[in-house]
XYZ file of C-alpha atoms in Angstrom:
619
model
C 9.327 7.259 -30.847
C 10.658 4.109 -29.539
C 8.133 2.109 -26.646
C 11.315 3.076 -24.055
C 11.401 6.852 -24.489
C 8.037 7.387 -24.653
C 8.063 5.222 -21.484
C 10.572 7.171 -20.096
C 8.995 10.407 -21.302
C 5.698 9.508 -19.177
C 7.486 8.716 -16.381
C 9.321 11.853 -15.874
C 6.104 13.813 -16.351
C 5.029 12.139 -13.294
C 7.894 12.782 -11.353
C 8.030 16.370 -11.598
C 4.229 16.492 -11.048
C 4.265 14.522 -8.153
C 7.313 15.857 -6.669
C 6.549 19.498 -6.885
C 6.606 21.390 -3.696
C 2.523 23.075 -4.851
C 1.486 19.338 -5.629
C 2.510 17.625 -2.445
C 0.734 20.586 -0.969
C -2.778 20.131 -2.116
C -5.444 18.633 -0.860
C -6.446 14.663 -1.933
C -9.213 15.658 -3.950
C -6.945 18.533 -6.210
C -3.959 15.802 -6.658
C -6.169 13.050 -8.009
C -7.630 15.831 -10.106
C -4.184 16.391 -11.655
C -3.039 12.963 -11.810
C -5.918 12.211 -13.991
C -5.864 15.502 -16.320
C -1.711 14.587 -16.557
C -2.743 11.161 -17.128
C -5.028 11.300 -19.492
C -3.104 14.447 -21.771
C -0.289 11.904 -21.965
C -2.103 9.058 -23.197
C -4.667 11.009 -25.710
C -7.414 10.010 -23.796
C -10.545 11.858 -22.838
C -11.448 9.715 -19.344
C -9.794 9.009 -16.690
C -11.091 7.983 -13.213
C -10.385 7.240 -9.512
C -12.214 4.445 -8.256
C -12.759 3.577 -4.799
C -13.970 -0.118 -2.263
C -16.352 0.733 0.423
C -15.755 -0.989 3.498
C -18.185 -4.027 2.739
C -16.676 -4.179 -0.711
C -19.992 -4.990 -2.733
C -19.161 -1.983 -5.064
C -16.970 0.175 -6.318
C -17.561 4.085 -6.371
C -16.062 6.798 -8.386
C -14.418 8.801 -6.467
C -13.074 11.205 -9.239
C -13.795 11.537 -12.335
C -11.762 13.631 -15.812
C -13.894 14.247 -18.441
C -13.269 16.453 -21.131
C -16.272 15.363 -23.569
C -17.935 18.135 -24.919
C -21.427 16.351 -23.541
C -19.944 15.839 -20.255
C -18.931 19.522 -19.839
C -22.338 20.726 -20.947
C -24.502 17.816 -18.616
C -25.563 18.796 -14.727
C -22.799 18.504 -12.480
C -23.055 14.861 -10.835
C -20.715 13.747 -7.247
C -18.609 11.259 -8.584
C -19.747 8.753 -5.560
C -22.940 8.617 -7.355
C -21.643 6.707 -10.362
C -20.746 3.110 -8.878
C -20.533 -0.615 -10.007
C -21.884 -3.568 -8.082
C -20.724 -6.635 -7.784
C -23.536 -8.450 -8.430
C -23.843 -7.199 -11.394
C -20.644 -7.210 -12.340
C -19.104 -10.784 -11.066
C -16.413 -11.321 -14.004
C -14.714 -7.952 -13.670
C -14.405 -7.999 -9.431
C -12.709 -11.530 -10.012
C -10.655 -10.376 -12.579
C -9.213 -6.569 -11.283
C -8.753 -9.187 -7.701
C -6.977 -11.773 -9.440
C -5.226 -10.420 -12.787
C -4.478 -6.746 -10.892
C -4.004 -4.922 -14.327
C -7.217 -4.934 -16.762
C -5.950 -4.275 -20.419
C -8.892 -4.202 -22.656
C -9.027 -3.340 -26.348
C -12.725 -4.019 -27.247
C -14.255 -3.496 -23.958
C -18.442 -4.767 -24.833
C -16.730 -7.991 -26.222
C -14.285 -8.953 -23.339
C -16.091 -11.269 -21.232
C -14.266 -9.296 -17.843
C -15.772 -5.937 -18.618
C -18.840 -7.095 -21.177
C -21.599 -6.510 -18.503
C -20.815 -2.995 -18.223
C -21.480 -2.190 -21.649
C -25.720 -1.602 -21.644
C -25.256 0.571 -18.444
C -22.136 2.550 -19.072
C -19.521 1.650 -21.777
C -22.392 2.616 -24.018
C -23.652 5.531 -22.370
C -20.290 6.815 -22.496
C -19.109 5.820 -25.882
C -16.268 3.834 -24.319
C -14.442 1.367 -26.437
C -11.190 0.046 -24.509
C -10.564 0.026 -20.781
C -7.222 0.105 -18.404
C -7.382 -0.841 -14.750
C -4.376 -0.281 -12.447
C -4.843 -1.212 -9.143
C -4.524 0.962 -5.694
C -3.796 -0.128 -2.692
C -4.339 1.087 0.851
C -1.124 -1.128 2.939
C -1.579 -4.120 1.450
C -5.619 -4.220 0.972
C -6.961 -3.799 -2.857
C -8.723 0.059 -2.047
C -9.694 0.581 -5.557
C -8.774 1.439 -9.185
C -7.130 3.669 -11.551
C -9.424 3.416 -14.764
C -8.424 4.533 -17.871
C -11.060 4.806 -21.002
C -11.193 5.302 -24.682
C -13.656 6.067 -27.154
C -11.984 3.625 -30.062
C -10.474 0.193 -29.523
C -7.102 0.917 -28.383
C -4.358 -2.282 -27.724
C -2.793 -0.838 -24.911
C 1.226 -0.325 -24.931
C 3.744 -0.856 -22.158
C 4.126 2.487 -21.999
C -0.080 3.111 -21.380
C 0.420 0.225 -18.964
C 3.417 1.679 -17.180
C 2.140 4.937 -16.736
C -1.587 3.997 -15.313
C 0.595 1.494 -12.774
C 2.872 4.480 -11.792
C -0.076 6.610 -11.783
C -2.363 3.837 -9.123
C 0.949 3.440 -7.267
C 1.319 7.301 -6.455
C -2.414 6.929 -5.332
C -1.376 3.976 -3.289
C 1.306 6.108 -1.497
C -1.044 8.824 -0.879
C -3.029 6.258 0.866
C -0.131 5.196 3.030
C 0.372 8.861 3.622
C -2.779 9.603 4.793
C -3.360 6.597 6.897
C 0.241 7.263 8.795
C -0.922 10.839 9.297
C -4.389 9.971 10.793
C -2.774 7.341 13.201
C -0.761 9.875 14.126
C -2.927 12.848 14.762
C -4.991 9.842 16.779
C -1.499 8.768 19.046
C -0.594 12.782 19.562
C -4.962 13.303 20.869
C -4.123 10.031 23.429
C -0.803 11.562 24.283
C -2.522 14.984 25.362
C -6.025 13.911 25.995
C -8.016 11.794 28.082
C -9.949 9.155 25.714
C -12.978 9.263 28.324
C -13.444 12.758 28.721
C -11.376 14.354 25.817
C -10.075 16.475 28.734
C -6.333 17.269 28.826
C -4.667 14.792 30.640
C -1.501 15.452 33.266
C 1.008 16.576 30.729
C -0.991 18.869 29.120
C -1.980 20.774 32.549
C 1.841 20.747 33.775
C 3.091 22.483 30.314
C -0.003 24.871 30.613
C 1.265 25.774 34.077
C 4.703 26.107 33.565
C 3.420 28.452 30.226
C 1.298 30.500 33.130
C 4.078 30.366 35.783
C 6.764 31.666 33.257
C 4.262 34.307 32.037
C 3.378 35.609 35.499
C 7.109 35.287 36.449
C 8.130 37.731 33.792
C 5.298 40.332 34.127
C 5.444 40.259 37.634
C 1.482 40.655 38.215
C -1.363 37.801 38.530
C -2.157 34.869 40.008
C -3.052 31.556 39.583
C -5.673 29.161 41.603
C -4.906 25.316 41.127
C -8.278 22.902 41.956
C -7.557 19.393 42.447
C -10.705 17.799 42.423
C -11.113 13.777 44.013
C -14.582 12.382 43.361
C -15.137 10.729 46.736
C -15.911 6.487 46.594
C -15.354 5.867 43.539
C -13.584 2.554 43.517
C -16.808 1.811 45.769
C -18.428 2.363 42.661
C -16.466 0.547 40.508
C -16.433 -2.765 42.858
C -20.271 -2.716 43.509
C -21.238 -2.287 39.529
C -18.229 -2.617 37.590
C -15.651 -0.102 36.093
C -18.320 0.853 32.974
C -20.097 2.142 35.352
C -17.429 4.323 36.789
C -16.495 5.252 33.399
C -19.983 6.743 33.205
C -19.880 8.355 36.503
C -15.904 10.172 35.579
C -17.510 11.234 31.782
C -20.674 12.409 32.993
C -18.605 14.523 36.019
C -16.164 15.122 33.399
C -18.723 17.130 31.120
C -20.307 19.438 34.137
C -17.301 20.620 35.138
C -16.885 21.536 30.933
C -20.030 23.559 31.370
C -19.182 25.226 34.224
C -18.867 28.799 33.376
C -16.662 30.375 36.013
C -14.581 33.979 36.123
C -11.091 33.200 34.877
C -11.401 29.605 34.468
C -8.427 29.127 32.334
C -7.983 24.981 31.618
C -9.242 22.032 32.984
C -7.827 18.382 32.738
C -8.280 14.785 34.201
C -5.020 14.211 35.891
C -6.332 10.448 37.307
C -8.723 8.034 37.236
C -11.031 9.625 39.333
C -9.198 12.892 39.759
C -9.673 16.547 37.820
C -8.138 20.062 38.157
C -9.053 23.308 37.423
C -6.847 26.257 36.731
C -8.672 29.371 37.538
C -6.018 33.119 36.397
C -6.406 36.161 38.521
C -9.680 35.666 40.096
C -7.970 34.108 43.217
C -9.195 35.224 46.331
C -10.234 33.237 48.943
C -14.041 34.100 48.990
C -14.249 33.942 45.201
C -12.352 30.307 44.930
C -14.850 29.697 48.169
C -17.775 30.118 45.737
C -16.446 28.256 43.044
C -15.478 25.180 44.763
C -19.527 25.411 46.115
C -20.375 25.358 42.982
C -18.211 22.568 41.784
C -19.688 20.570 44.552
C -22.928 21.413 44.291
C -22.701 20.183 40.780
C -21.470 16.788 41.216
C -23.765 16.117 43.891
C -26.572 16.196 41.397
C -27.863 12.558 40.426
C -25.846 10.471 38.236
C -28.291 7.653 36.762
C -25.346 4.696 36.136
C -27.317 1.175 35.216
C -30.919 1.773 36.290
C -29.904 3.380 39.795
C -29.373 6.793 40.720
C -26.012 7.427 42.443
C -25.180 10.496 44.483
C -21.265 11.629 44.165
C -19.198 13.923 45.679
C -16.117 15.221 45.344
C -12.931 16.564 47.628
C -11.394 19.340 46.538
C -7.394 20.976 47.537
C -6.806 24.469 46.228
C -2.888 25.963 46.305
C -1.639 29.470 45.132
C 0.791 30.950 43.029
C 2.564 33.073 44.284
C 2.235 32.773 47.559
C 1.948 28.996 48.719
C 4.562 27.934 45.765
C 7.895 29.196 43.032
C 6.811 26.374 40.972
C 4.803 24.448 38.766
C 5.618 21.324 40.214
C 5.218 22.229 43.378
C 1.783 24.055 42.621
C 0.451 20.542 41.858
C 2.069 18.983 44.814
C 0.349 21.010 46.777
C -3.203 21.650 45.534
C -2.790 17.093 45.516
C -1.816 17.276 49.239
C -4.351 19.748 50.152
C -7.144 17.088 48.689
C -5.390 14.685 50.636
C -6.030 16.572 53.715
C -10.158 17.551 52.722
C -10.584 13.871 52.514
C -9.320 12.432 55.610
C -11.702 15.145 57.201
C -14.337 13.221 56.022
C -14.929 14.001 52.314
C -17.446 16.715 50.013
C -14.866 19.000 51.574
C -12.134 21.710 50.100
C -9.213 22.831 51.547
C -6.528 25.601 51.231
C -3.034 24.421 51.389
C -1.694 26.001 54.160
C 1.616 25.717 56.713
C -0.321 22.286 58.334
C -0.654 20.524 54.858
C 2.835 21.595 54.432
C 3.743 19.942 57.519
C 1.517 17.087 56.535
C 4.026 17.496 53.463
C 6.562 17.083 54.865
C 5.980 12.961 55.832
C 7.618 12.917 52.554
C 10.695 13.601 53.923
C 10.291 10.819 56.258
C 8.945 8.027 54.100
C 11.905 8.935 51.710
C 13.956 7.992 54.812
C 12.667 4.834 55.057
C 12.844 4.031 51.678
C 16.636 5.087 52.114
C 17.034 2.115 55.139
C 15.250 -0.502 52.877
C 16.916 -0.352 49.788
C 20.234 -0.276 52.053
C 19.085 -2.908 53.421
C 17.808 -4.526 50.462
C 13.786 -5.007 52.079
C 12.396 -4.415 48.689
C 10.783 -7.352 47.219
C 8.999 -8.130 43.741
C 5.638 -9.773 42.563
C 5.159 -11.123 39.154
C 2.140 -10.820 36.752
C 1.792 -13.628 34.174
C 1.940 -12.599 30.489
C -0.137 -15.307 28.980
C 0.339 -16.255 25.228
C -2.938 -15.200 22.607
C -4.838 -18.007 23.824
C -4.856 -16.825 27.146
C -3.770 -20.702 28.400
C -0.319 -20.830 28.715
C 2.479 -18.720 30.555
C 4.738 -16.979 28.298
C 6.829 -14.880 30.560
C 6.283 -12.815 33.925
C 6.815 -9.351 34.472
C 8.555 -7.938 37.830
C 6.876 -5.538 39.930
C 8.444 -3.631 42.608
C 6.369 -3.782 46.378
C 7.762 -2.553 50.096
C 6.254 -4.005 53.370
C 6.289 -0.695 55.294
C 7.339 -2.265 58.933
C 3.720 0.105 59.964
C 1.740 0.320 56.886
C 2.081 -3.172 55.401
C 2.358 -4.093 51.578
C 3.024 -0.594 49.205
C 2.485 -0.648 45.801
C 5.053 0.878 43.676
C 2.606 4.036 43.098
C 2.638 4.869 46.897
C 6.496 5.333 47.113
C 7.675 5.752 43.444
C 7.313 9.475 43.360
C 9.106 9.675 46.083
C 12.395 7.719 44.928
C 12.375 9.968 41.879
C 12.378 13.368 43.668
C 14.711 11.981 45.978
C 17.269 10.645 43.295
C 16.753 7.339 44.164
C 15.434 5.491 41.152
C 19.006 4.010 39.774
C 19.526 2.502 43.314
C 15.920 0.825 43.372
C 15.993 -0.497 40.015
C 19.071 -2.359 41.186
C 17.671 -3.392 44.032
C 14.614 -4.985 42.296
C 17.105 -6.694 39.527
C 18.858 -8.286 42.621
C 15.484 -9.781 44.006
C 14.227 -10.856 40.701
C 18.367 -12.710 39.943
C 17.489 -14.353 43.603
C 14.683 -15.585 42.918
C 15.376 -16.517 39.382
C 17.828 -19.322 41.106
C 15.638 -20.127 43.884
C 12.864 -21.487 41.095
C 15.926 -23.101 39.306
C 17.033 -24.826 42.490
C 13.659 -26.117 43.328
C 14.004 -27.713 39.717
C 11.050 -25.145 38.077
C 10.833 -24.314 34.561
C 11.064 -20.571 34.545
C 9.592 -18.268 31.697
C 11.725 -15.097 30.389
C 11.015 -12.287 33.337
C 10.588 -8.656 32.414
C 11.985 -6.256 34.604
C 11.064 -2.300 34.222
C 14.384 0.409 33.427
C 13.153 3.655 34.575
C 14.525 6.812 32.335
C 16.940 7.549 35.173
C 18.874 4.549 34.859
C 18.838 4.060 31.158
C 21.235 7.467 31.286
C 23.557 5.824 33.162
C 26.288 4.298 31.065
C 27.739 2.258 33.538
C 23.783 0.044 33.506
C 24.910 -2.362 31.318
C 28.367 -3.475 33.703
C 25.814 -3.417 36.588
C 23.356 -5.310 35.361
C 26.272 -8.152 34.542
C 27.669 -8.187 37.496
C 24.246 -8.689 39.934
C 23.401 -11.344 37.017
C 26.905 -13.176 37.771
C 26.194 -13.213 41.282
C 23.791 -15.427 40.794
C 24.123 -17.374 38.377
C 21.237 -15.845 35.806
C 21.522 -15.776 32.146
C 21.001 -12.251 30.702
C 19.117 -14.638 28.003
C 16.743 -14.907 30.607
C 15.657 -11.267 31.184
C 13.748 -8.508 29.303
C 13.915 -5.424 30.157
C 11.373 -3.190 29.417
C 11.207 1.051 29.169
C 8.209 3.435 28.444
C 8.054 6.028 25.842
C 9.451 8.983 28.122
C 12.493 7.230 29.038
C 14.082 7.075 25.531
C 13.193 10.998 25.192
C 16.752 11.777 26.863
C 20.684 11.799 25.703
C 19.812 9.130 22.572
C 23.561 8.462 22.152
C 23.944 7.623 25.425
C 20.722 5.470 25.809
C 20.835 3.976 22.588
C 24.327 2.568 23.734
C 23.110 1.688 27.180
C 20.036 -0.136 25.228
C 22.559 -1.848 22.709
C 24.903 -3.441 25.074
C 21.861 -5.390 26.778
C 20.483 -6.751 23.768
C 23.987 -7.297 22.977
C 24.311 -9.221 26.202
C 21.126 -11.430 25.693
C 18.600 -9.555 27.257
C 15.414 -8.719 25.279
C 13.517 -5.045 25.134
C 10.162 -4.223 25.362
C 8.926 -0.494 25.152
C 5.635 0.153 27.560
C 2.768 1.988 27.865
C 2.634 2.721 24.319
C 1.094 5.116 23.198
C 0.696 7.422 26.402
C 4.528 8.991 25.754
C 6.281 10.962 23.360
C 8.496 8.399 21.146
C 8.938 9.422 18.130
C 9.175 6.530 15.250
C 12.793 7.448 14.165
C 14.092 6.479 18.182
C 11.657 4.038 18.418
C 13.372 1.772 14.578
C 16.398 2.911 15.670
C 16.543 0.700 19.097
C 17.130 -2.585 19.661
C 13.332 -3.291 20.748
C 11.872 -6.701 20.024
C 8.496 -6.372 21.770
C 5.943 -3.710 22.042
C 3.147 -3.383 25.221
C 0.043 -1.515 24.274
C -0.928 0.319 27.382
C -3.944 -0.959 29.064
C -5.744 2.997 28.834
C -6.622 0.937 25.022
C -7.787 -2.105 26.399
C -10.315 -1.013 28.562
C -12.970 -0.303 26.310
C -12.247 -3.026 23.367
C -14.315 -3.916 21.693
C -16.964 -1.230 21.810
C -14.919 1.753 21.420
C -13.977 2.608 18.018
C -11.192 4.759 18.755
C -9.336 2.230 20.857
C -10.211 -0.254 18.320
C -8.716 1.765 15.675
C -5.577 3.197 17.885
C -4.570 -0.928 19.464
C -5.493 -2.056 15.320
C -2.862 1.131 14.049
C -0.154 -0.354 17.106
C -0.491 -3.669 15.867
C -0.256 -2.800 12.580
C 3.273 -0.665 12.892
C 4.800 -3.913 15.183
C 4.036 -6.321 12.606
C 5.594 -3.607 10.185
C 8.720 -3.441 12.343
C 9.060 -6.997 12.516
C 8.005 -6.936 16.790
C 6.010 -8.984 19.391
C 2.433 -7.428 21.121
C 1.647 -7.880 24.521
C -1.878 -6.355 25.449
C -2.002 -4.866 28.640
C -4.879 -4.610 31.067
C -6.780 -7.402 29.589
C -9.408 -7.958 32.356
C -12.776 -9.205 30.374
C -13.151 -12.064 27.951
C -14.273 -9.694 25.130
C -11.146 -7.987 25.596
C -9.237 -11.732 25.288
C -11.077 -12.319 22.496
C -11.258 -9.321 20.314
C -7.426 -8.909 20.992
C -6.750 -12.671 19.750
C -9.036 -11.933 16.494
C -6.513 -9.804 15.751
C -3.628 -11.697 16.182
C -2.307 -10.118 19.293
C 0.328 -12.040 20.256
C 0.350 -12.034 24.229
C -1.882 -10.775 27.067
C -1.638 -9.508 30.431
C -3.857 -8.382 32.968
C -6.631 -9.047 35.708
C -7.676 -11.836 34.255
C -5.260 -14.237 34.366
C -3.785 -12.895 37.519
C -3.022 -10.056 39.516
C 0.524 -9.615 40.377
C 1.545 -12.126 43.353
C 4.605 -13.160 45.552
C 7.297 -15.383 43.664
C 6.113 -18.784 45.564
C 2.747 -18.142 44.734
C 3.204 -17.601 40.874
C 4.931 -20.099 41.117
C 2.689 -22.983 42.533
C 0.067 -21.739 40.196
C 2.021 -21.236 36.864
C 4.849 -23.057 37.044
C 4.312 -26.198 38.940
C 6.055 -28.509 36.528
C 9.901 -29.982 36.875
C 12.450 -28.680 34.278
C-alpha cells in the first residue's frame, strides 16, 4: 500500500475515534488510554506513551503508559508518574524535542539525542527506535507523544503523521480542558463571593424569587429576610488597612456558616461588609428575636486582625413575606431599609420593617424628585479617574464618573442615587446628561489649549436598548464640537444580556462612528463568549473584585492570568481596575497588562483638577 493511503487510512481511524459521541465522553485518563492502544495497533508497535512537563520543567513524567509486553502485563502494577526523565541527565534530548519538535529515531542507544537513555530505560525495555510528537497546552511545549519499538524501525510519513495527529488531539484536549476550568472558575466568581465563597447578590435574589414563586403557588409558608451590616467597618479598614477588613468579613463570614439555626435556608454576602440570611417558615417574631441574638452575640466575639483583638458588631433589618412585601425585590428593599433604620439608632441593633421604615421608604420618592429637577436642569456633573498606561507614569485616557451636589447633602456618589434613577426609569435621561457634561468639558480643555486623552464614558443596559442612542449621542457630540474619535464608551457584562439584535446594532453604529468600546467589570456578569466576539469591543476592564488580592491569591492570579489570556486571544486592550498597592502595579505589569486604574494614581476628581495634575501641558 502506497505511503498516501496508508496515510490516509491512519488518519481516518483517528477521526472516527476521536469524534465518537462515547469517546468525547470519557474521562482524560480513558481517551489517552485509547489514543495510545489505537495508536500503537496501527503502527505494529507494542509502546506507546503520554508524557507530561511539570511546572518547573526539570523532568518529564509519564503520564500514561500502553504496554502490551508479555513482561509488562505479568510485572506489579506501577503509576505511570513514577517513571520520569530528568533533564540533567538527559541534556541532548530536552534541547532537541524543544528545538527539532518531532524526534524520529531509528537506532535509538546510538543517536546522540536519545543515547543517554539507553543504560536506564531503552535497555530495560528492549527499545530500539523512538518517535516524539510534541503536545502543547496554548502555545507552551506540555509534553510528548512517545512512540517505541523493539527493532530499529526508519520511521515513515505515515508513522510521523499519525503520532503528530495523535499529540495534536492531545493538544486540543488540553485547550479543552483549560477553557472548561476557566470557565467553571468565571461561573464560581459570577455566583460566589471570592472572600467568603458565600453566594453573592445574584445568587440570593434568584433563590428568593425560586422561594417567592414556590410559596406563591402553594399558598402556605413564609419567609424571614436578615440583612446583616457589620457596624465600623470602613473604621477598620482606614485604621489597619483593607487586609485587615478582609479578615474581619471572612472570619464573620464563616460564623454565620456555622450557625445552625431552625429553617435557615441560604446565606450570601450581598456587600462589602454586608450579609443576609434567609430563614423558611420559622418566622415569628420571638423566634427571628432569638436568632438575630444569636447572630449578634456571635460577631461580638473577638476577632484577632494583626496582633490586636477587635470587637465587631453588627446591625441587623429583618422584612416578611407575606405580609410586609408581594415581591422579591421588594423583600430585599426592605429587610436593607430596615438595617438602615437599626443603625441610625445607634448600631448592634435589629429591626422589623414596619409602616415607619416604610415611611422612612418612602424619601425615595422624594430624592427621585430631585433627581428629576437636576437632570432637567442639567446639575449633574462628572469627575474623571486617570487610566494610567502599564508603567503606571503616563495618562492614557480618563474615565467619566457621574456625581450630584445635593443643594442639602453635598457631593453624591453615583451609588447613593443610581438605584434610584433605575427604578424610576431614569437611566437613558442621565446617561445623556453625563455625555453632555463630559462634550462640555471636552471643549473647555481644548479651548484652554490642553492635550486631552480619549475619555470613557459608562452606557448603562437601559440605554444600549434604545435604538435611537447612536443619533443622540451625534447630535450632543455636534453641539460641541467633540469628535466621536475622542470617546469610549464602555458597558458591563449585564448590559449586553438583552435584545442582541438591537444592541449589537446600537453597539455597531458607535464604533462605526469613531467611538471605541470597552466591556467592564469583567468577570462579575453573565456574557457569554459568543456576544462577547461578536461585538465591536476593543478593550476589556478586569473588575477590581480581582485586583484586590494580587499577588497572593492564587485564584485571582489565575482568573486576571485566564482574562488576559482570552484578550490577547481576541486581539483586545486590558485595563486593570482597582489597582491601589504597588504589588498590584507590579504583578499586573509582569504580565503585560496593558493599562491601570485605581487608588493609586488617583481617585476620581473634578475636570479642573485632573486637569492641572495630568494634563498640564499645551497641545
Amino acid at each position: 500500500m502506497r505511503d498516501s493511503d496508508v496515510l490516509v487510512t491512519h488518519h481516518k481511524a483517528l477521526m472516527e475515534l476521536s469524534h465518537n459521541t462515547s469517546f468525547i465522553d470519557l474521562p482524560r485518563t480513558r481517551k489517552l488510554a485509547a489514543l495510545l492502544e489505537l495508536c500503537a495497533n496501527r503502527l505494529g508497535l507494542r509502546r506507546a506513551s503520554v508524557w507530561q512537563f511539570p511546572p518547573e520543567r526539570d523532568r518529564i513524567r509519564c503520564e500514561w503508559l500502553h504496554d502490551q509486553s508479555e513482561a509488562r502485563r505479568k510485572a506489579p502494577p506501577v503509576a505511570p508518574s513514577d517513571i520520569q526523565l530528568f533533564r540533567s541527565d538527559h541534556p541532548a534530548y530536552f534541547k532537541a524535542i524543544t528545538e527539532e519538535r518531532v524526534i524520529a529515531v531509528e537506532d535509538a542507544r546510538n543517536d546522540p539525542r536519545t543515547s543517554s537513555f539507553d543504560r536506564e530505560y531503552l535497555s530495560v525495555q528492549n527499545i530500539q527506535a523512538m518517535l516524539d510528537a510534541p503536545i502543547f497546552d496554548g502555545e507552551r511545549l506540555s509534553g510528548v507523544v512517545c512512540l517505541e519499538s523493539g527493532t530499529c524501525r526508519a520511521w515513515t510519513v505515515p508513522d510521523i503523521s499519525l503520532a503528530v495527529a495523535i499529540a495534536d488531539t492531545i493538544s486540543l484536549m488540553n485547550t479543552h480542558e483549560a477553557w472548561l476550568r476557566s470557565k467553571r472558575a468565571l461561573d464560581y466568581v459570577r455566583r460566589y463571593d471570592a472572600l467568603t465563597g458565600l453566594a453573592n447578590i445574584d445568587s440570593l435574589r434568584d433563590r428568593l424569587e425560586h422561594l417567592v414563586r414556590k410559596i406563591k403557588q402553594r399558598g402556605t409558608g413564609s419567609l424571614a429576610l436578615l440583612w446583616i451590616d457589620v457596624d465600623r467597618l470602613k473604621t477598620i479598614n482606614d485604621g489597619l488597612g483593607p487586609q485587615a477588613g478582609d479578615q474581619v468579613i471572612a472570619g464573620i463570614g464563616q460564623r454565620l456558616r456555622e450557625l445552625q439555626l431552625a429553617g435557615k435556608d441560604f446565606l450570601a454576602r450581598i456587600g462589602g461588609d454586608e450579609f443576609a440570611l434567609v430563614i423558611r417558615n420559622y418566622t415569628l417574631p420571638d423566634f427571628l428575636g432569638e436568632v438575630t441574638r444569636e447572630i449578634q452575640g456571635r460577631i461580638r466575639q473577638p476577632i484577632k486582625v494583626s496582633d490586636q483583638t477587635l470587637n465587631i458588631s453588627a446591625s441587623v433589618g429583618i422584612c416578611h413575606f407575606p405580609g410586609d412585601c408581594e415581591e422579591p425585590e421588594e423583600l430585599l428593599r426592605g429587610a436593607e431599609a430596615a438595617m438602615y433604620h437599626a443603625k441610625r439608632q445607634g448600631r448592634d441593633r435589629s429591626t422589623l420593617f414596619d409602616s415607619e421604615i416604610q415611611m422612612t421608604a418612602r424619601s425615595r420618592f422624594a430624592l427621585e424628585g430631585e433627581l428629576r429637577d437636576a437632570l432637567q436642569q442639567q446639575s449633574l456633573d462628572v469627575f474623571f479617574q486617570p487610566i494610567m498606561d502599564r508603567s503606571g507614569q503616563h495618562l492614557e485616557s480618563m474615565e467619566a464618573l457621574v456625581r450630584w451636589q445635593h443643594p442639602r447633602r453635598g457631593w453624591l456618589s453615583p451609588i447613593e442615587f443610581l438605584d434610584v434613577a433605575r427604578s424610576a426609569g431614569l437611566m437613558y435621561e442621565l446617561g445623556a446628561c453625563v455625555l453632555e457634561r463630559v462634550c462640555r468639558h471636552w471643549r473647555e480643555g481644548r479651548d484652554a489649549g490642553l492635550r486631552l486623552p480619549t475619555i470613557s464614558v459608562n452606557l448603562s443596559a437601559e440605554q444600549v436598548l434604545v435604538q435611537e442612542l447612536p443619533e443622540l449621542v451625534r447630535k450632543i457630540c455636534e453641539q460641541y464640537e467633540m469628535p466621536l474619535t475622542a470617546l469610549q464608551f464602555e458597558v458591563t457584562e449585564d448590559s449586553i444580556q438583552g435584545d442582541f439584535e438591537v444592541i449589537s446594532g446600537v453597539l455597531e453604529q458607535l464604533v462605526e462612528a469613531g467611538a471605541e468600546l470597552a466591556i467592564d467589570d469583567f468577570g462579575t456578569g453573565y456574557s457569554s463568549l459568543s456576544r462577547l466576539k461578536s461585538l465591536p469591543f476593543s478593550r476589556i476592564k478586569i473588575d477590581r473584585s480581582f485586583i484586590n488580592n494580587l499577588p497572593d491569591d492564587e485564584n485571582d492570579c489565575a482568573i486576571t492570568l485566564s482574562i488576559i489570556g482570552l484578550a490577547r486571544g481576541l486581539g483586545l486592550s486590558v485595563v486593570a481596575e482597582g489597582v491601589e498597592l504597588e504589588s498590584h502595579e507590579a504583578w499586573l505589569f509582569d504580565k503585560g497588562c496593558d493599562y491601570l486604574q485605581g487608588y493609586r494614581y488617583s481617585k476620581p476628581p473634578p475636570f479642573a483638577d485632573i486637569c492641572a495634575k495630568f494634563l498640564n501641558h499645551p497641545a
